Coordinates of C-alpha atoms and ligand atoms in Angstrom, one line a residue:
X1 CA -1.0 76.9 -56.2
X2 CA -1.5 76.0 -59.8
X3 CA 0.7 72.6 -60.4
X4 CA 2.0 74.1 -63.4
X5 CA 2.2 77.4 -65.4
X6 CA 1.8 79.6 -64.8
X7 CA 2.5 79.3 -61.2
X8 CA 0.7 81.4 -58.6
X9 CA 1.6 82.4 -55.4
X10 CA -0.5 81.1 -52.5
X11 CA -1.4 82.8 -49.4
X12 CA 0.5 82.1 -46.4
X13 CA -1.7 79.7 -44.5
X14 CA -1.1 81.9 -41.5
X15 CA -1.3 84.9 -40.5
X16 CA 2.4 87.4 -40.7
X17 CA 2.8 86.9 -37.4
X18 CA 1.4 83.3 -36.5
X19 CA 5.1 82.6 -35.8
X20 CA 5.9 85.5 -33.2
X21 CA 8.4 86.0 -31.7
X22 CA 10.6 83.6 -32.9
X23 CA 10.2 84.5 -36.8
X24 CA 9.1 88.3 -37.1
X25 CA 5.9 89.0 -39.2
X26 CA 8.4 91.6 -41.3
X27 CA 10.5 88.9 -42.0
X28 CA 7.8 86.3 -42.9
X29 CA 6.0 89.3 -45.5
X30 CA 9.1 90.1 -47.3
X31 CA 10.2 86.4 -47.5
X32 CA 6.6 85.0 -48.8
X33 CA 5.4 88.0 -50.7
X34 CA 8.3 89.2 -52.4
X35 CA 11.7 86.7 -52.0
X36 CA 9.2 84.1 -53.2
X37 CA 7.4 85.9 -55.5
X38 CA 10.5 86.9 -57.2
X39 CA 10.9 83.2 -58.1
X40 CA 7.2 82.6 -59.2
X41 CA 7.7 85.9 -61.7
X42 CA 11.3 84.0 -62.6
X43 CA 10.2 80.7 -63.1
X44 CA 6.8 82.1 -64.9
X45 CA 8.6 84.7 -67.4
X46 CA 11.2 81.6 -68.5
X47 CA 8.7 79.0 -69.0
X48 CA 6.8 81.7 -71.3
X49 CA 8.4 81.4 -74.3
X50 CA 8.9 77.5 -74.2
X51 CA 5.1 76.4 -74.6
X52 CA 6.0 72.9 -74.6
X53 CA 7.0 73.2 -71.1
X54 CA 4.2 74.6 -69.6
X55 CA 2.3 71.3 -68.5
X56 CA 5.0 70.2 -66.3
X57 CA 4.8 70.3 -62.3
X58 CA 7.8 72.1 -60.2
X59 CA 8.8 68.2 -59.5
X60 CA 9.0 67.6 -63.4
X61 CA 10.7 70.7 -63.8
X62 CA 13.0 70.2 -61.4
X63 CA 14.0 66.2 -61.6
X64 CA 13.8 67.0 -65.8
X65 CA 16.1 70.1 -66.3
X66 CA 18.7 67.9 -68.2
X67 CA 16.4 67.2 -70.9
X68 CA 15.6 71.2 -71.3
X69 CA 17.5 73.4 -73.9
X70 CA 20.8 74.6 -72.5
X71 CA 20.2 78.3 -72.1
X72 CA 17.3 77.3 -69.4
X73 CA 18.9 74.7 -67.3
X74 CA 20.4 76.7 -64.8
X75 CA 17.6 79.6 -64.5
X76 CA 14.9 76.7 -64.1
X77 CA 17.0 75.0 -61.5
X78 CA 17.2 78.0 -59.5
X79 CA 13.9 79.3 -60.0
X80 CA 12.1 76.3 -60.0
X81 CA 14.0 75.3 -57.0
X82 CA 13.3 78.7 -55.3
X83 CA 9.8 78.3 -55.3
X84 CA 9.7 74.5 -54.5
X85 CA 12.2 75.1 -51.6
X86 CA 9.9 78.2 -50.2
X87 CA 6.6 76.7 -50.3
X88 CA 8.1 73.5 -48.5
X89 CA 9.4 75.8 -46.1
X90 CA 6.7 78.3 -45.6
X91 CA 4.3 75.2 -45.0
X92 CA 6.1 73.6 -42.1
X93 CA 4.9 76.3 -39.3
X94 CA 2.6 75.8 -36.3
X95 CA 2.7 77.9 -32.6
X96 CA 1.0 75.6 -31.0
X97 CA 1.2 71.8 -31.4
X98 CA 4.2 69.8 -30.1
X99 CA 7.6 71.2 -29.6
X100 CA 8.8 67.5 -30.5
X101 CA 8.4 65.1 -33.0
X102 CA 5.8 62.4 -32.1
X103 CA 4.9 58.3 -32.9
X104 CA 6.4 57.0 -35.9
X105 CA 8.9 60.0 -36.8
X106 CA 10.3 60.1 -33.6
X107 CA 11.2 56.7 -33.4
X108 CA 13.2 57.0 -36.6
X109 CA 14.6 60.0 -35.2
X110 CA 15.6 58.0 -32.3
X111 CA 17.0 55.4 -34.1
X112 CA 19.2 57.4 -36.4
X113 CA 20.4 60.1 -33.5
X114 CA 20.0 58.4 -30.3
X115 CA 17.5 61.2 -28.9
X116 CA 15.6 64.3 -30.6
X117 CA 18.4 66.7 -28.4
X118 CA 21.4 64.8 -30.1
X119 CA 19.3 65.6 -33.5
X120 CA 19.0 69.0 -33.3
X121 CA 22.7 69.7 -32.5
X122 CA 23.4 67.9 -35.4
X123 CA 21.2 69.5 -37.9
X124 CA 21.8 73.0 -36.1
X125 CA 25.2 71.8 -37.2
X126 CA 24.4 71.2 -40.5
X127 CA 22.5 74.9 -40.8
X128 CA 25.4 76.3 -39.6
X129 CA 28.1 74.4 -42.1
X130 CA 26.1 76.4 -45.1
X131 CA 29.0 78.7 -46.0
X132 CA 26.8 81.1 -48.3
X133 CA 23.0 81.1 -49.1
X134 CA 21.6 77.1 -48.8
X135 CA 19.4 74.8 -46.7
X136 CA 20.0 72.2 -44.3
X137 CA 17.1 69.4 -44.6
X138 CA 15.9 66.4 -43.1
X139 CA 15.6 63.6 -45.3
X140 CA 14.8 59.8 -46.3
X141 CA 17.2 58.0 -48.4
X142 CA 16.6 55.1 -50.7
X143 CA 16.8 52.7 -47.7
X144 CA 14.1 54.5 -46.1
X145 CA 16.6 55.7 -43.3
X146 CA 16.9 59.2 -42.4
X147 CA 19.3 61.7 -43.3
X148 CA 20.6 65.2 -42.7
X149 CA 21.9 67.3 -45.5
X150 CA 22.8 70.8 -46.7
X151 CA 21.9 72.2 -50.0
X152 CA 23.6 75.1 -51.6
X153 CA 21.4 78.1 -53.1
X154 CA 18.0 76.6 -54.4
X155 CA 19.2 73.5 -54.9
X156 CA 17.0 70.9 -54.3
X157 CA 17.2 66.5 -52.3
X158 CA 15.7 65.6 -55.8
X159 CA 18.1 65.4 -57.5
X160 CA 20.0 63.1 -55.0
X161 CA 16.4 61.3 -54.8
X162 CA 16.1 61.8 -51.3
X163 CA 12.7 63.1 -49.9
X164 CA 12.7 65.5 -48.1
X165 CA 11.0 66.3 -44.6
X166 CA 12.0 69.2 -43.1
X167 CA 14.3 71.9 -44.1
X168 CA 15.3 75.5 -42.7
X169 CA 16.3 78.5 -45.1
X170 CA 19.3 80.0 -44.2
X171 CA 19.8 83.1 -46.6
X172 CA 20.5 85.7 -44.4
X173 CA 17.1 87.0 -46.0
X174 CA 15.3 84.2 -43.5
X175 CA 16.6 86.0 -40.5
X176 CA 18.4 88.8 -40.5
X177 CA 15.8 91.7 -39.8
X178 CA 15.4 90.1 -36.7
X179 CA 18.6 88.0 -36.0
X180 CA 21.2 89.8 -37.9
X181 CA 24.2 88.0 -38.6
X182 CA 22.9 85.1 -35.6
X183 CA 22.0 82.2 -37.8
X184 CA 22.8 80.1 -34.5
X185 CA 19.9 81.7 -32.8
X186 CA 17.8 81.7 -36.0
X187 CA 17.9 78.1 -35.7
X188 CA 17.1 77.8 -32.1
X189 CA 14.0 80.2 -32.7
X190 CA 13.2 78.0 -35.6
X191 CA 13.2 75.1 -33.5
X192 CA 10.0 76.4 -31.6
X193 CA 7.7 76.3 -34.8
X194 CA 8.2 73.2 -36.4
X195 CA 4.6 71.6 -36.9
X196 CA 5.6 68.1 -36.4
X197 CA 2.6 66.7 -37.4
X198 CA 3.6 68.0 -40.4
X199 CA 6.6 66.5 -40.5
X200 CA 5.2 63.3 -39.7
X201 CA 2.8 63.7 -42.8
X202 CA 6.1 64.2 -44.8
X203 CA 7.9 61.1 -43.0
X204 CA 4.6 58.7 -43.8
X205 CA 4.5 60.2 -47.9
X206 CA 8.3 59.7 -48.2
X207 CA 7.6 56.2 -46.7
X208 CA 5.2 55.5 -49.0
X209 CA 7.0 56.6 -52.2
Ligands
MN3_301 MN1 14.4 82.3 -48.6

């Protein structure tokens, strides 16, 4: 993707249905190709008519919008969170590699939950506690500790200055085709494609920040 306007939408790096059968490859088409693209054309037809805006990167966008004229704030926020939010997302998938988080992650994970199980109870908590459309996201704090949070709409950890490292998409968009109105078993199926090596990528570049 371009790193600034105008802002392009990027294959999946997987096929629809890498993710089968826990996300459908319906549900991954509609959500990359047109939820997301709806943002992208957002974000893109906003930033048009303010040229001296159009060098920034999502991240500037997004930790900036205070310092934008009024009338864009809240439309760059959500697009420019909706696209951030999505990408992040869409890039965290993987059928194959470990179902659990390995070295240096899951120590931390250890340390701050006691065990991976007792982790994801508590973040399938979290997804569930999203009254609404909104995320629920791992994340590193200032201390470097780790974190769970929810997030409502396309907001964004930025703004909190936490990184994040993981986060699940709980519009009913995200899993309704396939798990109607089951977020609960959305998030279990979730569970089953997290690329953790991934993850641990994230947890080392949040480290490092
Ligand atoms: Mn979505």
């Amino acid at each position: 993707m371009n790193q600034h306007y105008k802002f392009e939408n990027i294959p999946l790096p997987y096929p629809y249905d890498a993710m089968e059968p826990y996300i459908d490859a319906k549900t991954m088409e509609l959500h990359h190709d047109r939820h997301l693209q709806t943002y992208i054309d957002n974000l893109n037809n906003i930033l048009k008519d303010y040229p001296e805006l159009q060098d920034l990167t999502l991240g500037q966008l997004i930790c900036n919008i205070g310092m934008f004229p009024k009338e864009i704030q809240v439309p760059i926020k959500n697009n420019a969170g909706g696209v951030f939010n999505h990408e992040f997302y869409f890039c965290q998938f993987d059928n194959l590699s470990d179902k659990e988080p390995t070295a240096h992650l899951a120590l931390a994970i250890n340390k701050k939950f006691g065990s991976y199980e007792a982790f994801k109870s508590q973040f399938k908590n979290a997804a569930l506690s999203v009254f609404g459309s909104g995320y629920a996201w791992l994340v590193m704090n200032k201390n470097k500790g780790l974190e769970i949070m929810t997030t409502a709409n396309q907001d964004t950890p930025f703004t909190q200055y936490l990184c994040p490292l993981l986060n699940i998409d709980v519009w009913e968009h995200a899993y309704y085709l396939k798990h109607y109105n089951k977020r609960a078993d959305y998030v279990d199926d979730w569970f089953n494609v997290i690329n953790w090596n991934r993850i641990s990528e994230n947890y080392l570049k949040c480290l490092a920040r």
